[in-house]
Each structure stands twice: as C-alpha cells, then as structure tokens.
Coordinates of C-alpha atoms in Angstrom, one line a residue:
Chain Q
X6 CA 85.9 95.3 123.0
X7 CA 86.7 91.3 122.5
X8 CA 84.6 91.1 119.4
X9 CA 84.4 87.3 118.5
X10 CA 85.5 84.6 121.4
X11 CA 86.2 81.3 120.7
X12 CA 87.1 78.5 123.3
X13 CA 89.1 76.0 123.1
X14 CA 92.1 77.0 120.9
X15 CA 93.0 73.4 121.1
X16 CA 91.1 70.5 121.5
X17 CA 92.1 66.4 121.0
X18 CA 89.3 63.9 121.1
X19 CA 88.9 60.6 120.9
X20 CA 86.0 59.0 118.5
X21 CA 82.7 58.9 120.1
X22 CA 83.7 61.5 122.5
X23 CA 81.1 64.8 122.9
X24 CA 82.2 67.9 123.3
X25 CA 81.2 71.8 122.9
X26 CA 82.6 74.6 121.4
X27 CA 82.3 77.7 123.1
X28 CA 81.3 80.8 120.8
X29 CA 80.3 84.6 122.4
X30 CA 80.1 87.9 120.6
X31 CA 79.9 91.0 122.7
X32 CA 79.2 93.3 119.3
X33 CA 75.0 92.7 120.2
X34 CA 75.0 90.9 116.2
X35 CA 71.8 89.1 115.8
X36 CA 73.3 86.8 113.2
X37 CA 75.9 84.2 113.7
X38 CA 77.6 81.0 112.0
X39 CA 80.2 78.0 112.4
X40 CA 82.5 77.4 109.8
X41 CA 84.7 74.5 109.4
X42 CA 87.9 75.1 107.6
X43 CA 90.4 72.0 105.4
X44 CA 93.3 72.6 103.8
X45 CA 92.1 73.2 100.2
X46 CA 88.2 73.5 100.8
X47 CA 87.9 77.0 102.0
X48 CA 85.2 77.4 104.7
X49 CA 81.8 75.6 105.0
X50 CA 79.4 76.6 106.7
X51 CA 78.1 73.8 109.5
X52 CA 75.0 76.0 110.8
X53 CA 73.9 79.7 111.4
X54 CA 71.4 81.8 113.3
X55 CA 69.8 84.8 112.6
X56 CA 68.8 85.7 116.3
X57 CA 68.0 84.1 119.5
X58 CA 66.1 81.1 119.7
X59 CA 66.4 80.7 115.3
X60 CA 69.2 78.2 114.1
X61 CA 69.3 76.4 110.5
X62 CA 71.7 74.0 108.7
X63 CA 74.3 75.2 106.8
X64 CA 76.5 73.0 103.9
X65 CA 77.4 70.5 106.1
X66 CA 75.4 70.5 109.1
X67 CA 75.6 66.2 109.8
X68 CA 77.0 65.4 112.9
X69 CA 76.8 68.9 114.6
X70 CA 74.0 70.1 116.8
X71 CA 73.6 74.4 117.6
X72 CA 71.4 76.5 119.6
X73 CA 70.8 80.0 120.8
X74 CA 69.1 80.8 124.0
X75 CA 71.1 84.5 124.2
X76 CA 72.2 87.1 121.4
X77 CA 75.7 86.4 122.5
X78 CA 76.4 82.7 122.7
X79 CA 75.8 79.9 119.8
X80 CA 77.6 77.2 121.2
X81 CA 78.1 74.1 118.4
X82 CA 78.3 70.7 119.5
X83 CA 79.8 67.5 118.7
X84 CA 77.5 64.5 120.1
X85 CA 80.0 61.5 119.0
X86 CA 83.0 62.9 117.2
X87 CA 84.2 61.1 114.2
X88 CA 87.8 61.2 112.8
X89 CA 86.6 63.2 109.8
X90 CA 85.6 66.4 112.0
X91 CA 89.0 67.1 112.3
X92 CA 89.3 70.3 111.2
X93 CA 89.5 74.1 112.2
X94 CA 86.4 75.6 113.3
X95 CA 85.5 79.2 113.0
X96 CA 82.9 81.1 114.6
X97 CA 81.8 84.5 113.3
X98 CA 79.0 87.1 113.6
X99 CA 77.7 89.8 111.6
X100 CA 75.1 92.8 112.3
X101 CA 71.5 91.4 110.7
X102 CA 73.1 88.7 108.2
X103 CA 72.4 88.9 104.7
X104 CA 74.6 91.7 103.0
X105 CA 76.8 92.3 106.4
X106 CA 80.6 91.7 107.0
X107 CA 81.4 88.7 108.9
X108 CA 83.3 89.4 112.5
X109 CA 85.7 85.9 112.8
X110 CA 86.7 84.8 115.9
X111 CA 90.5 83.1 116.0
X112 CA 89.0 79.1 115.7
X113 CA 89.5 76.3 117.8
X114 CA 91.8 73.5 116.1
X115 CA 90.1 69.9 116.8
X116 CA 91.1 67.0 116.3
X117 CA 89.6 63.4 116.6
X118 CA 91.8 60.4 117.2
Chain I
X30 CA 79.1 72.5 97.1
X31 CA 80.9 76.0 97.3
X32 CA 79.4 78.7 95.0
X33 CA 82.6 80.8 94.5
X34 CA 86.0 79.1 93.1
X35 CA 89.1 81.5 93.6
X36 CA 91.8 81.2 90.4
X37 CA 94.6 80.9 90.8
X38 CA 94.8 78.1 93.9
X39 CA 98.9 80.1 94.5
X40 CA 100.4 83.3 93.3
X41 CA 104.0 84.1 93.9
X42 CA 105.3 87.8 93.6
X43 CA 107.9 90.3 94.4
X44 CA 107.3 93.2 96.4
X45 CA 105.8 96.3 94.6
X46 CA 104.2 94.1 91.9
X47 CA 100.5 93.9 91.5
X48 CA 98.8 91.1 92.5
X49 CA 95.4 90.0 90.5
X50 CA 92.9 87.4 91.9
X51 CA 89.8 85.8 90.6
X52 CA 86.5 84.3 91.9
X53 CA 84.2 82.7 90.2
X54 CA 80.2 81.8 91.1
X55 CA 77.7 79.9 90.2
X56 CA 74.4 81.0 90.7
X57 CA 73.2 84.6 91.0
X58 CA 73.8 86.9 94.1
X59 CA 73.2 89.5 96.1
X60 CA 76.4 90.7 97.7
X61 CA 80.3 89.3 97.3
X62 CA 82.6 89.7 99.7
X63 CA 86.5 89.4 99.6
X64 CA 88.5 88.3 103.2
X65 CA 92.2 87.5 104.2
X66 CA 93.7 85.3 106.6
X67 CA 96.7 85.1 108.0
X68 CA 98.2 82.0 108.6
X69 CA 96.6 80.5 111.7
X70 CA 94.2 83.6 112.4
X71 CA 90.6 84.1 111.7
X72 CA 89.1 86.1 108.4
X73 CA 89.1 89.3 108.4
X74 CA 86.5 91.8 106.0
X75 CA 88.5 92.9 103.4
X76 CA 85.9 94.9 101.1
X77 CA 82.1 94.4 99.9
X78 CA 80.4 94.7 96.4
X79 CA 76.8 94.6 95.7
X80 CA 75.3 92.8 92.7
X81 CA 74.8 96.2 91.2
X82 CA 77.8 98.1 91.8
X83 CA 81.0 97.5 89.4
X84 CA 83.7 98.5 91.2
X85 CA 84.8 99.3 94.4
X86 CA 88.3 100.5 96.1
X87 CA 89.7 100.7 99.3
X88 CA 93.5 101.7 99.7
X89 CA 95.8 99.8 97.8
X90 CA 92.4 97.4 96.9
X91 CA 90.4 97.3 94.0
X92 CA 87.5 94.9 93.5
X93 CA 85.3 94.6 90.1
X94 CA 82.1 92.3 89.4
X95 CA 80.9 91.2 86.1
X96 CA 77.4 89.7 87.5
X97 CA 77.2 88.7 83.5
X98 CA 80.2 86.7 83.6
X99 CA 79.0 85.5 87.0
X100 CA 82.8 86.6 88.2
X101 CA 85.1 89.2 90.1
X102 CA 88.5 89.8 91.3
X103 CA 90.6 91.2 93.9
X104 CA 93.6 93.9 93.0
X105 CA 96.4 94.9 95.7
X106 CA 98.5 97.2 93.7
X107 CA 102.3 97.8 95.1
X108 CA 101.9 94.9 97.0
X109 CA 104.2 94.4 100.2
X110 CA 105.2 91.4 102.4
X111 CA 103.2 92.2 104.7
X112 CA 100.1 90.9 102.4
X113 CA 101.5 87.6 102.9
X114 CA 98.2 85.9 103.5
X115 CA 95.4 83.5 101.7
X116 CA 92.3 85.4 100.3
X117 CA 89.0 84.2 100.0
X118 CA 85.9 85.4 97.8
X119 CA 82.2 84.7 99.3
X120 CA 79.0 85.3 98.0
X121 CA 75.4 85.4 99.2
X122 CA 72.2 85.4 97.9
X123 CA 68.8 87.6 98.0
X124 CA 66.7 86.0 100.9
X125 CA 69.2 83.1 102.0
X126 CA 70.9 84.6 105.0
X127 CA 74.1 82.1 104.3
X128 CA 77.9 83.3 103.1
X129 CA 79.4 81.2 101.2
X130 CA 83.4 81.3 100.7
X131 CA 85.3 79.9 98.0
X132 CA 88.4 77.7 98.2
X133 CA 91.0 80.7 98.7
X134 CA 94.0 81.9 96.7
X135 CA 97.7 81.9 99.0
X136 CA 99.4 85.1 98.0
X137 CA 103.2 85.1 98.8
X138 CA 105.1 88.2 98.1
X139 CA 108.6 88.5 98.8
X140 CA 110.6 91.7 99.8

C-alpha cells in the first residue's frame, strides 16, 4: 500500500517556466489538498478537492492552477513560476474531508531561480 | 492568515522530561488536530479532538481543548530522542472542508 505519492522529490526552475507536480493516492480518499511549507510559516493550504471533478482555493491559491478528473490524481500546476514559489510542497489526502486525518505524502522541494 | 499559532516557536529538553506544547485559534471549530514531522518528511496524524471533547490520550500523548479559551496543547510525557521532530496544531471548521495548521513548535530532546 503506497499511500500518498508525490513526484518530483526535487525540482529547479527557472522563472516563467511551467511545470506539474505529480500527486496520486491509492487509499480511494475523496478529499485531497496541496500544501506549501516555509521555514517559519507552517503549512498553507494552495487548493483542495473534495472529490472528482470539485476543486477550490485554499489560503494562497494565486499562481497555482489544480484539477481532478480521477479519485486518485490532483495534479497542481505552476503556469509561470515566480522566485517566491520556492518552497516545499506537500500533497495529502484524507477519507471525506472535514473532521478526517490528513494522509501526507513525502513533498517535492522546488525551487525557482 | 493561519488560524492556529503553536507557543513556544523551540523547546529544548532532556530525555525522560515532559514536554508541553500550546496552540492557539482564532475563530471557532469543529475538530483540532495535532501532527509531527520529521525533519525532511511529510506530516504524520498524531491525535484528533473534537470541539466537544476535553481530553484525549494516546500512549505517551495527551491532548486537552479549552474551546472557551479558544486553545489546546499537546503532552509527550517521558519523552525520548526519538521525538526529535517539529509539531504542528490544525484546526477546521463546521462546513469548510479546509485544515488549517499553525506555525509548528521544534521539539529537541537530548539523550
């Protein structure tokens, strides 16, 4: 059982580049979320979706794009990165959502030159 | 902004001792969650509360919530260096399907 997969691990972009990050669950959770993680600011949550075909914006959702055509992928993509998405990005899943532990995945560390 | 605020940001004990953190909220909720990370790992579930429920334990855990004081905190009793680690509060709220972490406290204990 793999739980929470994240891919990359490591990933260096330049500014303006695109890119995705991968994200699959094999737990069958309906909900799932990005994180983004600083040193000192905890976790924020970029966006989330509580089953296929459903996203919404998290905290700080500006500059990210999501979507989920199957219960077991919510990919999250960068469209032109900027310098100040440099950061550790965590996906995680949970059963329903609301009330449910989160399942983490290991993160992928970006960063944008 | 993040709804829960850990206290203190660094703790620094010796083995066996008790460690004591706090998280603070702001707004009321539905559920609060505790979580640990090792360094360079993903969170992992430490222990759940619900808004109605005053104390929990799991092993060597302990969790309280004051929903009046709006806070709660995290007890590892006997603690051990293998608790090493930074640990993070979260809350949610009744209807808003979003979890919401706090800032973290870094727990080193040393044998």
């Amino acid at each position: 059982n793999a739980g929470v997969t994240q891919t990359p691990k490591f990933q260096v972009l330049k500014t303006g580049q695109s890119m995705t990050l991968q994200c699959a669950q094999d737990m069958n959770h309906e909900y799932m979320s990005w994180y983004r993680q600083d040193p000192g600011m905890g976790l924020r949550l970029i966006h989330y979706s509580v089953g296929a075909g459903i996203t919404d914006q998290g905290e700080v959702p500006n500059g990210y794009n999501v979507s989920r055509s199957t219960t077991e992928d919510f990919p999250l993509r960068l469209l032109s990165a900027a310098p100040s998405q440099t950061s550790v990005y965590f996906c995680a899943s949970s059963l329903t959502g609301e009330g449910e532990k989160l399942f983490f995945g290991s993160g992928t560390q970006l960063s944008v030159l | 902004s993040q709804q829960g605020e850990e206290d203190p940001q660094a703790l620094s004990i010796q083995e066996g001792e008790n460690a004591t953190m706090n998280c603070s909220y702001k707004t009321s909720i539905n559920n609060l969650q505790w979580y640990r990370q090792n360094s360079g790992r993903g969170l992992v579930h430490l222990i759940l509360i619900r808004s109605n429920e005053r104390e929990k334990h799991s092993g060597r855990l302990r969790v309280t919530l004051d929903t009046s004081k709006k806070s709660s905190s995290l007890l590892i009793t006997a603690s051990r260096a293998a608790d090493t680690a930074s640990y993070f509060c979260a809350t949610d709220r009744r209807g808003y399907n979003k979890l919401i972490f706090g800032a973290g406290t870094r727990l080193a204990v040393h044998p």
